[in-house]
Coordinates of C-alpha atoms in Angstrom, one line a residue:
X1 CA -29.6 -5.5 31.5
X2 CA -26.9 -7.7 30.1
X3 CA -23.9 -6.2 28.2
X4 CA -23.6 -6.7 24.6
X5 CA -21.2 -8.4 23.1
X6 CA -18.6 -7.3 20.6
X7 CA -20.2 -9.1 17.7
X8 CA -23.8 -7.4 18.7
X9 CA -22.6 -4.3 19.0
X10 CA -20.7 -4.5 15.6
X11 CA -24.1 -5.9 13.9
X12 CA -26.0 -2.8 15.3
X13 CA -23.2 -0.4 13.8
X14 CA -23.1 -2.4 10.5
X15 CA -27.0 -2.1 10.4
X16 CA -26.3 1.4 9.5
X17 CA -26.4 2.7 6.2
X18 CA -22.8 3.4 4.8
X19 CA -21.2 3.6 1.5
X20 CA -17.5 2.2 2.7
X21 CA -16.5 -1.2 2.1
X22 CA -17.6 -3.9 5.0
X23 CA -13.8 -4.2 5.5
X24 CA -13.1 -0.6 5.9
X25 CA -16.4 -0.4 8.2
X26 CA -15.3 -3.4 10.6
X27 CA -11.9 -1.8 10.9
X28 CA -13.2 1.6 11.9
X29 CA -15.6 0.0 14.1
X30 CA -12.9 -2.0 16.1
X31 CA -10.3 0.8 16.2
X32 CA -12.6 3.1 17.8
X33 CA -14.0 0.3 20.3
X34 CA -10.1 -0.1 21.5
X35 CA -9.6 4.0 21.0
X36 CA -12.8 4.4 23.5
X37 CA -11.8 1.7 26.1
X38 CA -15.0 -0.3 25.1
X39 CA -12.3 -3.1 24.4
X40 CA -9.8 -2.8 27.0
X41 CA -5.9 -3.2 26.6
X42 CA -5.1 -6.8 26.8
X43 CA -8.2 -8.2 26.0
X44 CA -8.4 -11.1 23.5
X45 CA -10.3 -10.6 20.4
X46 CA -12.3 -13.4 18.7
X47 CA -11.3 -15.4 16.4
X48 CA -11.9 -14.2 13.0
X49 CA -13.8 -17.4 12.2
X50 CA -15.8 -17.0 15.1
X51 CA -16.7 -13.4 14.6
X52 CA -17.2 -13.7 10.9
X53 CA -19.8 -16.4 11.6
X54 CA -21.5 -14.5 14.4
X55 CA -21.5 -11.5 11.9
X56 CA -22.7 -13.9 8.8
X57 CA -19.7 -12.3 6.8
X58 CA -17.0 -13.7 4.8
X59 CA -13.9 -14.6 7.1
X60 CA -11.7 -13.1 4.4
X61 CA -13.4 -9.8 5.1
X62 CA -13.0 -9.9 8.9
X63 CA -9.4 -11.0 8.4
X64 CA -8.5 -8.2 6.4
X65 CA -10.0 -5.9 9.0
X66 CA -7.7 -7.4 11.6
X67 CA -4.4 -7.3 9.5
X68 CA -4.9 -3.5 9.2
X69 CA -5.2 -3.1 13.2
X70 CA -2.3 -5.4 13.6
X71 CA -0.3 -3.5 10.8
X72 CA -1.1 0.1 12.7
X73 CA -0.3 -1.8 16.1
X74 CA -3.8 -1.5 17.8
X75 CA -3.6 -5.5 18.4
X76 CA -0.8 -7.8 18.4
X77 CA -0.7 -11.5 17.4
X78 CA 0.3 -14.0 20.1
X79 CA 1.4 -17.5 18.1
X80 CA -0.9 -20.3 19.3
X81 CA -3.0 -18.0 21.4
X82 CA -4.7 -15.5 19.7
X83 CA -4.8 -11.8 18.9
X84 CA -4.9 -9.4 21.6
X85 CA -5.5 -5.5 22.2
X86 CA -2.2 -3.8 22.5
X87 CA -1.4 -3.0 26.4
X88 CA 1.0 -0.6 25.5
X89 CA -2.0 2.0 25.3
X90 CA -3.8 1.9 28.9
X91 CA -7.8 2.4 28.8
X92 CA -7.8 5.4 31.0
X93 CA -4.6 7.1 28.8
X94 CA -6.7 6.1 25.5
X95 CA -9.7 7.5 26.8
X96 CA -7.8 10.7 27.7
X97 CA -6.1 11.2 24.4
X98 CA -9.4 10.4 22.7
X99 CA -11.2 13.2 25.2
X100 CA -8.3 15.7 24.6
X101 CA -8.2 15.2 20.7
X102 CA -12.3 16.0 20.6
X103 CA -12.0 18.7 23.0
X104 CA -9.3 20.8 21.1
X105 CA -10.8 20.2 17.8
X106 CA -12.2 23.2 16.6
X107 CA -14.8 21.6 14.3
X108 CA -15.3 17.9 13.5
X109 CA -15.8 17.4 9.8
X110 CA -18.6 14.7 8.7
X111 CA -17.4 11.1 8.0
X112 CA -17.2 11.8 4.5
X113 CA -15.0 14.9 4.9
X114 CA -12.7 12.7 7.2
X115 CA -12.1 10.0 4.7
X116 CA -11.5 12.2 1.9
X117 CA -10.1 15.7 3.4
X118 CA -6.3 14.8 2.4
X119 CA -6.7 13.2 -0.9
X120 CA -6.0 15.0 -4.3
X121 CA -9.0 15.3 -6.6
X122 CA -7.2 12.5 -8.6
X123 CA -7.2 10.5 -5.4
X124 CA -10.6 11.1 -4.8
X125 CA -11.7 9.8 -8.4
X126 CA -9.3 6.7 -7.7
X127 CA -10.9 5.7 -4.3
X128 CA -14.3 6.3 -5.2
X129 CA -14.5 3.1 -7.1
X130 CA -12.8 0.7 -4.6
X131 CA -12.4 -2.6 -6.2
X132 CA -11.3 -4.6 -3.1
X133 CA -14.3 -6.1 -2.0
X134 CA -14.8 -7.1 -5.6
X135 CA -11.6 -9.2 -5.6
X136 CA -13.0 -11.6 -2.8
X137 CA -12.9 -15.1 -3.8
X138 CA -16.2 -17.0 -3.0
X139 CA -18.5 -19.6 -5.0
X140 CA -19.8 -17.4 -8.2
X141 CA -17.4 -14.8 -7.6
X142 CA -17.3 -13.2 -11.3
X143 CA -14.4 -13.3 -12.9
X144 CA -12.1 -15.9 -10.6
X145 CA -10.5 -19.0 -12.4
X146 CA -10.6 -22.3 -10.8
X147 CA -6.8 -22.7 -9.5
X148 CA -7.7 -26.7 -9.1
X149 CA -7.1 -26.9 -12.8
X150 CA -3.7 -25.3 -13.2
X151 CA -0.8 -27.7 -13.8
X152 CA 0.9 -26.4 -10.6
X153 CA 3.5 -29.5 -11.0
X154 CA 4.6 -28.2 -14.4
X155 CA 4.8 -24.6 -13.4
X156 CA 6.8 -25.2 -10.4
X157 CA 9.3 -27.0 -12.3
X158 CA 10.0 -24.4 -14.7
X159 CA 9.8 -21.6 -12.2
X160 CA 12.7 -23.8 -10.4
X161 CA 14.5 -24.1 -13.4
X162 CA 15.0 -20.5 -14.0
X163 CA 15.2 -19.3 -10.5
X164 CA 18.0 -21.8 -9.5
X165 CA 20.1 -20.7 -12.5
X166 CA 22.8 -18.0 -11.8
X167 CA 21.3 -15.7 -14.3
X168 CA 21.4 -12.1 -13.5
X169 CA 19.5 -10.9 -16.5
X170 CA 16.3 -12.7 -15.0
X171 CA 17.0 -10.9 -11.7
X172 CA 16.9 -7.4 -13.4
X173 CA 14.1 -5.4 -14.5
X174 CA 14.7 -6.7 -17.9
X175 CA 14.7 -5.0 -21.4
X176 CA 12.0 -2.7 -22.3
X177 CA 8.6 -4.5 -23.5
X178 CA 9.3 -7.8 -21.6
X179 CA 11.1 -11.0 -22.2
X180 CA 12.0 -11.6 -25.7
X181 CA 11.2 -15.4 -25.7
X182 CA 7.8 -14.7 -23.9
X183 CA 7.0 -12.0 -26.6
X184 CA 8.2 -14.3 -29.6
X185 CA 5.9 -17.1 -28.1
X186 CA 2.9 -14.8 -27.3
X187 CA 3.1 -13.2 -31.0
X188 CA 3.0 -17.1 -32.6
X189 CA 0.0 -18.1 -30.1
X190 CA -1.9 -14.9 -30.8
X191 CA -1.7 -15.2 -34.7
X192 CA -3.1 -18.8 -34.7
X193 CA -5.7 -18.5 -31.7
X194 CA -7.1 -14.5 -32.3
X195 CA -6.2 -13.6 -35.7
X196 CA -4.0 -10.5 -34.4
X197 CA -1.4 -8.9 -36.7
X198 CA 1.6 -8.9 -34.3
X199 CA 5.3 -9.3 -34.4
X200 CA 7.3 -9.8 -31.2
X201 CA 8.4 -6.0 -31.2
X202 CA 4.8 -5.0 -30.9
X203 CA 4.2 -6.9 -27.8
X204 CA 4.6 -5.2 -24.6
X205 CA 4.6 -7.3 -21.2
X206 CA 2.6 -5.7 -18.3
X207 CA 1.9 -6.5 -15.0
X208 CA -2.0 -6.6 -15.6
X209 CA -5.0 -4.8 -17.9
X210 CA -5.2 -2.3 -15.4
X211 CA -1.5 -1.3 -15.9
X212 CA -2.1 -1.3 -19.6
X213 CA -5.1 0.7 -19.5
X214 CA -3.4 3.0 -17.2
X215 CA -0.4 3.3 -19.5
X216 CA -2.5 4.2 -22.4
X217 CA -4.6 6.8 -20.6
X218 CA -1.3 8.3 -19.3
X219 CA 0.3 8.3 -22.6
X220 CA -2.4 8.6 -25.3
X221 CA -5.0 11.2 -23.8
X222 CA -4.7 14.9 -21.9
X223 CA -6.8 15.6 -19.1
X224 CA -10.1 16.7 -20.0
X225 CA -10.0 14.2 -23.3
X226 CA -13.1 12.3 -24.0
X227 CA -13.2 8.3 -23.7
X228 CA -15.8 6.2 -24.9
X229 CA -16.8 3.5 -22.4
X230 CA -19.3 0.8 -22.7
X231 CA -22.3 0.9 -20.2
X232 CA -22.4 -1.2 -18.3
X233 CA -18.6 -1.5 -18.2
X234 CA -15.8 -3.1 -16.6
X235 CA -15.1 -1.1 -13.5
X236 CA -11.6 -1.0 -14.1
X237 CA -11.6 0.6 -17.0
X238 CA -13.7 3.4 -15.5
X239 CA -11.1 3.8 -12.9
X240 CA -8.0 4.1 -14.9
X241 CA -9.8 6.5 -17.0
X242 CA -11.2 8.7 -14.2
X243 CA -7.9 8.5 -12.2
X244 CA -6.2 9.9 -15.4
X245 CA -8.7 13.1 -15.4
X246 CA -10.2 12.0 -18.6
X247 CA -13.9 12.1 -19.4
X248 CA -16.0 9.0 -19.6
X249 CA -18.7 9.2 -22.3
X250 CA -21.0 6.2 -21.7
X251 CA -22.1 4.4 -25.0
X252 CA -25.2 2.0 -24.6
X253 CA -24.7 -1.7 -25.2
X254 CA -27.3 -4.0 -26.5
X255 CA -27.2 -7.9 -28.0
X256 CA -24.9 -6.5 -30.9
X257 CA -22.7 -4.7 -28.4
X258 CA -21.6 -1.2 -28.3
X259 CA -24.3 1.1 -29.4
X260 CA -23.5 4.5 -30.4
X261 CA -26.4 6.9 -30.4
X262 CA -26.5 9.7 -33.3
X263 CA -25.0 12.4 -30.9
X264 CA -22.4 9.9 -29.9
X265 CA -21.3 9.7 -33.5
X266 CA -20.9 13.5 -33.3
X267 CA -18.4 13.4 -30.5
X268 CA -14.7 13.6 -30.7
X269 CA -13.2 10.8 -28.3
X270 CA -9.4 10.3 -27.7
X271 CA -9.9 6.5 -26.5
X272 CA -12.6 4.0 -26.9
X273 CA -12.6 1.1 -24.6
X274 CA -14.6 -2.0 -25.8
X275 CA -14.8 -5.5 -25.1
X276 CA -15.9 -6.9 -28.5
X277 CA -15.6 -10.8 -28.2
X278 CA -17.4 -10.9 -24.7
X279 CA -18.7 -7.6 -23.5
X280 CA -18.1 -7.6 -19.8
X281 CA -20.4 -7.9 -17.8
X282 CA -23.3 -8.5 -20.6
X283 CA -21.8 -11.2 -22.4
X284 CA -22.8 -9.4 -25.9
X285 CA -20.8 -10.1 -28.9
X286 CA -20.1 -6.8 -31.2
X287 CA -21.2 -7.7 -34.6
X288 CA -19.5 -7.4 -37.8
X289 CA -21.4 -4.4 -38.7
X290 CA -20.9 -2.6 -35.8
X291 CA -17.1 -3.4 -35.6
X292 CA -16.6 -2.2 -39.1
X293 CA -18.3 1.0 -38.1
X294 CA -16.6 1.6 -34.8
X295 CA -13.3 1.0 -37.1
X296 CA -14.0 3.6 -39.4
X297 CA -15.2 6.0 -37.0
X298 CA -12.0 5.5 -35.0
X299 CA -9.7 6.4 -38.0
X300 CA -11.8 9.4 -39.1
X301 CA -11.3 11.1 -35.6
X302 CA -7.8 9.4 -35.2
X303 CA -9.1 7.9 -31.7
X304 CA -7.5 4.7 -30.1
X305 CA -9.5 1.9 -30.0
X306 CA -8.7 -0.2 -26.7
X307 CA -10.0 -3.8 -27.2
X308 CA -9.6 -5.9 -24.1
X309 CA -9.7 -9.3 -25.2
X310 CA -9.9 -10.7 -21.8
X311 CA -11.2 -14.4 -21.9
X312 CA -11.8 -15.0 -25.3
X313 CA -10.1 -18.6 -25.1
X314 CA -13.5 -19.6 -23.3
X315 CA -16.1 -20.0 -26.1
X316 CA -18.2 -22.8 -25.8
X317 CA -20.3 -23.1 -28.9
X318 CA -18.9 -22.1 -32.5
X319 CA -15.5 -21.3 -33.2
X320 CA -13.5 -18.3 -31.4
X321 CA -14.4 -14.9 -33.1
X322 CA -11.4 -13.1 -34.7
X323 CA -10.1 -10.2 -32.7
X324 CA -11.1 -6.7 -33.8
X325 CA -7.2 -5.6 -34.1
X326 CA -7.2 -8.2 -36.9
X327 CA -9.6 -6.3 -39.0
X328 CA -7.9 -3.0 -38.6
X329 CA -5.9 -1.7 -41.7
X330 CA -5.6 1.9 -40.0
X331 CA -3.4 0.9 -36.9
X332 CA -6.1 2.2 -34.6
X333 CA -6.4 -0.5 -32.4
X334 CA -4.4 -1.6 -29.1
X335 CA -5.1 -5.3 -27.9
X336 CA -5.1 -5.9 -24.5
X337 CA -4.6 -9.5 -23.1
X338 CA -4.2 -11.1 -20.0
X339 CA -2.9 -14.4 -18.2
X340 CA -4.8 -14.1 -15.2
X341 CA -8.0 -15.9 -16.5
X342 CA -6.3 -18.6 -18.2
X343 CA -3.7 -19.0 -15.4
X344 CA -4.4 -17.5 -12.1
X345 CA -5.2 -13.8 -10.6
X346 CA -1.9 -13.9 -8.7
X347 CA 0.6 -14.2 -12.0
X348 CA 0.3 -10.7 -12.7
X349 CA 1.2 -10.7 -16.2
X350 CA -0.7 -9.2 -18.9
X351 CA 0.1 -7.8 -22.5
X352 CA -0.4 -5.4 -25.0
X353 CA -0.4 -5.4 -28.8
X354 CA 0.5 -1.8 -29.9
X355 CA 0.7 -0.3 -33.4
X356 CA 4.5 0.2 -35.0
X357 CA 4.4 3.7 -34.5
X358 CA 3.5 3.6 -31.0
X359 CA 6.2 0.9 -30.1
X360 CA 9.1 3.1 -29.2
X361 CA 7.0 5.7 -26.8
X362 CA 5.1 2.7 -24.9
X363 CA 7.9 0.8 -24.2
X364 CA 9.8 4.1 -22.9
X365 CA 6.7 4.7 -20.6
X366 CA 6.2 1.3 -19.6
X367 CA 10.1 0.8 -18.3
X368 CA 10.3 4.4 -16.7
X369 CA 7.0 4.4 -15.0
X370 CA 6.6 0.9 -13.8
X371 CA 9.8 -0.6 -14.0
X372 CA 8.8 -4.3 -15.0
X373 CA 10.1 -7.5 -13.8
X374 CA 9.0 -11.2 -13.0
X375 CA 11.5 -12.3 -15.5
X376 CA 11.7 -15.8 -14.0
X377 CA 8.0 -15.8 -14.2
X378 CA 8.2 -14.9 -18.1
X379 CA 10.9 -16.8 -18.8
X380 CA 8.8 -20.4 -17.4
X381 CA 5.7 -19.0 -19.5
X382 CA 7.5 -18.9 -22.2
X383 CA 8.4 -22.3 -22.3
X384 CA 5.2 -23.4 -21.0
X385 CA 3.8 -22.0 -24.2
X386 CA 6.6 -23.2 -26.3
X387 CA 6.2 -26.8 -25.0
X388 CA 2.0 -26.8 -26.1
X389 CA 1.1 -27.1 -22.2
X390 CA -0.6 -23.6 -22.4
X391 CA -2.8 -24.3 -25.1
X392 CA -3.5 -28.0 -23.7
X393 CA -4.4 -26.3 -20.0
X394 CA -6.9 -24.1 -21.7
X395 CA -8.5 -26.7 -23.8
X396 CA -9.0 -28.6 -20.5
X397 CA -10.2 -25.3 -19.0
X398 CA -12.6 -24.7 -21.5
X399 CA -14.4 -28.3 -21.2
X400 CA -14.4 -28.0 -17.4
X401 CA -16.0 -24.5 -17.5
X402 CA -18.3 -25.4 -20.4
X403 CA -19.8 -28.3 -18.2
X404 CA -20.1 -26.1 -15.3
X405 CA -21.8 -23.2 -17.3
X406 CA -24.3 -25.9 -18.8
X407 CA -25.3 -27.3 -15.1
X408 CA -25.7 -23.6 -13.7
X409 CA -27.8 -22.5 -16.5
X410 CA -29.9 -26.0 -16.4
X411 CA -30.3 -25.9 -12.3
X412 CA -31.3 -22.0 -12.5
X413 CA -33.7 -22.3 -15.1
X414 CA -35.4 -25.4 -13.6
X415 CA -35.5 -23.6 -10.2
X416 CA -36.9 -20.1 -11.5
X417 CA -38.4 -20.7 -14.6
X418 CA -39.8 -17.5 -16.5
X419 CA -39.3 -15.5 -12.9
X420 CA -36.0 -14.0 -14.6
X421 CA -34.1 -13.7 -17.7
X422 CA -30.6 -15.3 -17.9
X423 CA -28.2 -13.8 -20.6
X424 CA -27.6 -16.1 -23.4
X425 CA -23.9 -15.6 -23.7
X426 CA -21.8 -18.9 -25.1
X427 CA -18.1 -17.9 -23.7
X428 CA -16.4 -16.4 -20.6
X429 CA -16.5 -17.1 -16.9
X430 CA -19.8 -15.1 -15.9
X431 CA -23.4 -14.8 -16.9
X432 CA -26.3 -12.1 -16.0
X433 CA -29.3 -13.1 -14.1
X434 CA -31.7 -10.2 -15.2
X435 CA -34.2 -9.2 -12.6
X436 CA -37.6 -7.8 -12.9
X437 CA -37.8 -3.7 -13.7
X438 CA -37.6 -2.2 -10.2
X439 CA -35.6 -4.9 -8.5
X440 CA -32.9 -3.8 -5.9
X441 CA -30.1 -5.8 -7.1
X442 CA -27.5 -4.5 -4.4
X443 CA -29.5 -5.7 -1.6
X444 CA -30.3 -8.8 -3.3
X445 CA -26.4 -9.2 -4.0
X446 CA -25.9 -8.2 0.1
X447 CA -28.6 -11.1 0.8
X448 CA -26.6 -13.3 -1.4
X449 CA -23.4 -12.3 0.4
X450 CA -24.6 -13.4 3.8
X451 CA -24.9 -17.2 2.6
X452 CA -21.1 -17.3 1.8
X453 CA -21.4 -16.5 -1.7
X454 CA -20.4 -13.7 -4.2
X455 CA -22.5 -12.1 -6.9
X456 CA -22.3 -8.6 -8.3
X457 CA -25.1 -6.3 -8.6
X458 CA -25.4 -5.2 -12.7
X459 CA -26.2 -1.7 -11.6
X460 CA -22.8 -1.2 -10.1
X461 CA -21.1 -1.7 -13.5
X462 CA -23.1 1.3 -15.2
X463 CA -21.4 4.8 -15.3
X464 CA -22.7 7.2 -12.6
X465 CA -24.0 9.9 -14.9
X466 CA -26.6 7.4 -16.4
X467 CA -28.5 6.1 -13.1
X468 CA -32.0 6.0 -15.1
X469 CA -30.5 3.8 -17.6
X470 CA -29.2 1.3 -15.3
X471 CA -30.9 -2.6 -15.8
X472 CA -31.2 -4.6 -12.5
X473 CA -29.4 -8.1 -12.7
X474 CA -26.9 -10.2 -10.9
X475 CA -23.2 -11.0 -12.5
X476 CA -22.6 -14.7 -11.4
X477 CA -19.3 -16.4 -12.1
X478 CA -19.3 -20.2 -12.5
X479 CA -15.5 -21.0 -13.2
X480 CA -14.3 -21.2 -9.5
X481 CA -17.3 -23.6 -8.1
X482 CA -16.1 -27.1 -8.4
X483 CA -18.7 -29.0 -10.9
X484 CA -20.0 -31.1 -8.1
X485 CA -21.0 -28.2 -6.2
X486 CA -22.8 -26.3 -8.9
X487 CA -26.1 -27.8 -8.5
X488 CA -26.5 -27.4 -4.7
X489 CA -25.2 -23.9 -4.5
X490 CA -27.4 -22.9 -7.7
X491 CA -30.5 -24.6 -5.8
X492 CA -29.6 -21.9 -2.8
X493 CA -28.8 -19.1 -5.0
X494 CA -32.0 -19.6 -6.5
X495 CA -34.0 -19.7 -3.4
X496 CA -32.5 -16.8 -2.0
X497 CA -33.3 -14.5 -5.6
X498 CA -36.9 -15.9 -5.1
X499 CA -37.5 -15.2 -1.7
X500 CA -36.1 -11.6 -2.0
X501 CA -38.5 -11.2 -5.1
X502 CA -41.4 -12.3 -3.4
X503 CA -40.8 -10.3 -0.3
X504 CA -40.5 -7.1 -2.6
X505 CA -43.7 -8.1 -4.4
X506 CA -45.1 -8.4 -1.0
X507 CA -43.9 -5.0 0.0
X508 CA -45.4 -3.5 -3.2
X509 CA -48.9 -5.2 -2.5
X510 CA -48.9 -3.8 0.9
X511 CA -48.1 -0.5 -0.4
X512 CA -50.5 -0.3 -2.9
X513 CA -53.5 -1.6 -0.6
X514 CA -52.6 1.3 1.6
X515 CA -52.8 3.7 -1.1
X516 CA -56.2 2.2 -2.1
X517 CA -57.5 2.3 1.2
X518 CA -56.5 6.0 1.7
X519 CA -58.1 6.9 -1.5
X520 CA -61.6 5.2 -0.2

């Protein structure tokens, strides 16, 4: 009998049910194979490209696992040659160490315990909702912008301009709140484009919406306080809330946005997180009546409303809706925005608009907890906005994304007809393909991933306490796929979805036939 290859061994292991991300599983399997001598010292690993193809996975997933092995010293990279198992731990010595560790261990904890035993309760909450796999960039990956549309030449010129100057102030952490010229430019932009009531003093520059949420959770709520979260919800908001020890209360969402029940209206939340202009991930727009109800409720409870306006620039039909913050007369809304959608994910710059009485405490908290920086990038962005290039680029992106959205919708409807329902959102960078009741959207997303595309299971966006109310669907992004590639990729996606639906229906019919035959 021939010996199994490394990829065959990995495929057997990966076929077993497991909750860990693929990157982590591949790392652990390779590490175990090295420790046990299955891969001997000095052996050359297959290239990441070959291994990814053999495992039918994204190359990024494999590269990430190998990079972790490199960082921990299990393998070594040789320029122009490949990656090899470190010979400083000979095969027999490695196995001897493993046997000794096993013999002297009083009790072997189960895998879950080994993973979590050294983490605090906060750490366990934080790592349970791992977002690493969500950030992999492939066709249809939700939330990723098209980097090719960015004016890199102009940005590089501005960055070079500010980095080449001998200005110590741009090399420091900067003043609390962020670079003043950027805050001034942003204030003018938000007043005009989003009807936000803002002065430069109310703006705080952060590294991301995630940091903005974390700061609000730390400074505005005590451990155990209740927080309203849309259901389904942006996973990062749930992560920030649970990591801070707050109690999430899932609030249902329908076509008019957040829909509190009678019991919800009786509760006393400290924070209320909403995405009113383009609910993520459903795409619902909060109606004017719901907005007024929410603002009145927040005022009566002295609750802070966190308005995440993450991609409102991209609206393809009608005028952009004004912000919820612009309707607030009681100073209860904190407005959150980001550059990651209108620029690129790695820019790591976002912003908050806070009520005037929170400016001092929030500035202090931001500076003392996070020590912000990137002042050269902030200076470049300030000039980019002032020169009009920022809004011009948004207009170009809006046209491009609108074309891709229309092409994707047309192709999916042509291929799948009435078999599925597609969300009617006319804004943002994603859409939802709603699947028939009882569909396994996680299995379907995994099947799509095996064909080098990334979609997200809609059920993953629901809070864990509301499993019985989860809807099955796929969250699909269209910004990252080139317009010319939308149709062929969409046809492949539709074929995969229909194949999975047909297979599930056949299994259901077979099960029904078995039950019928047994009752005869």
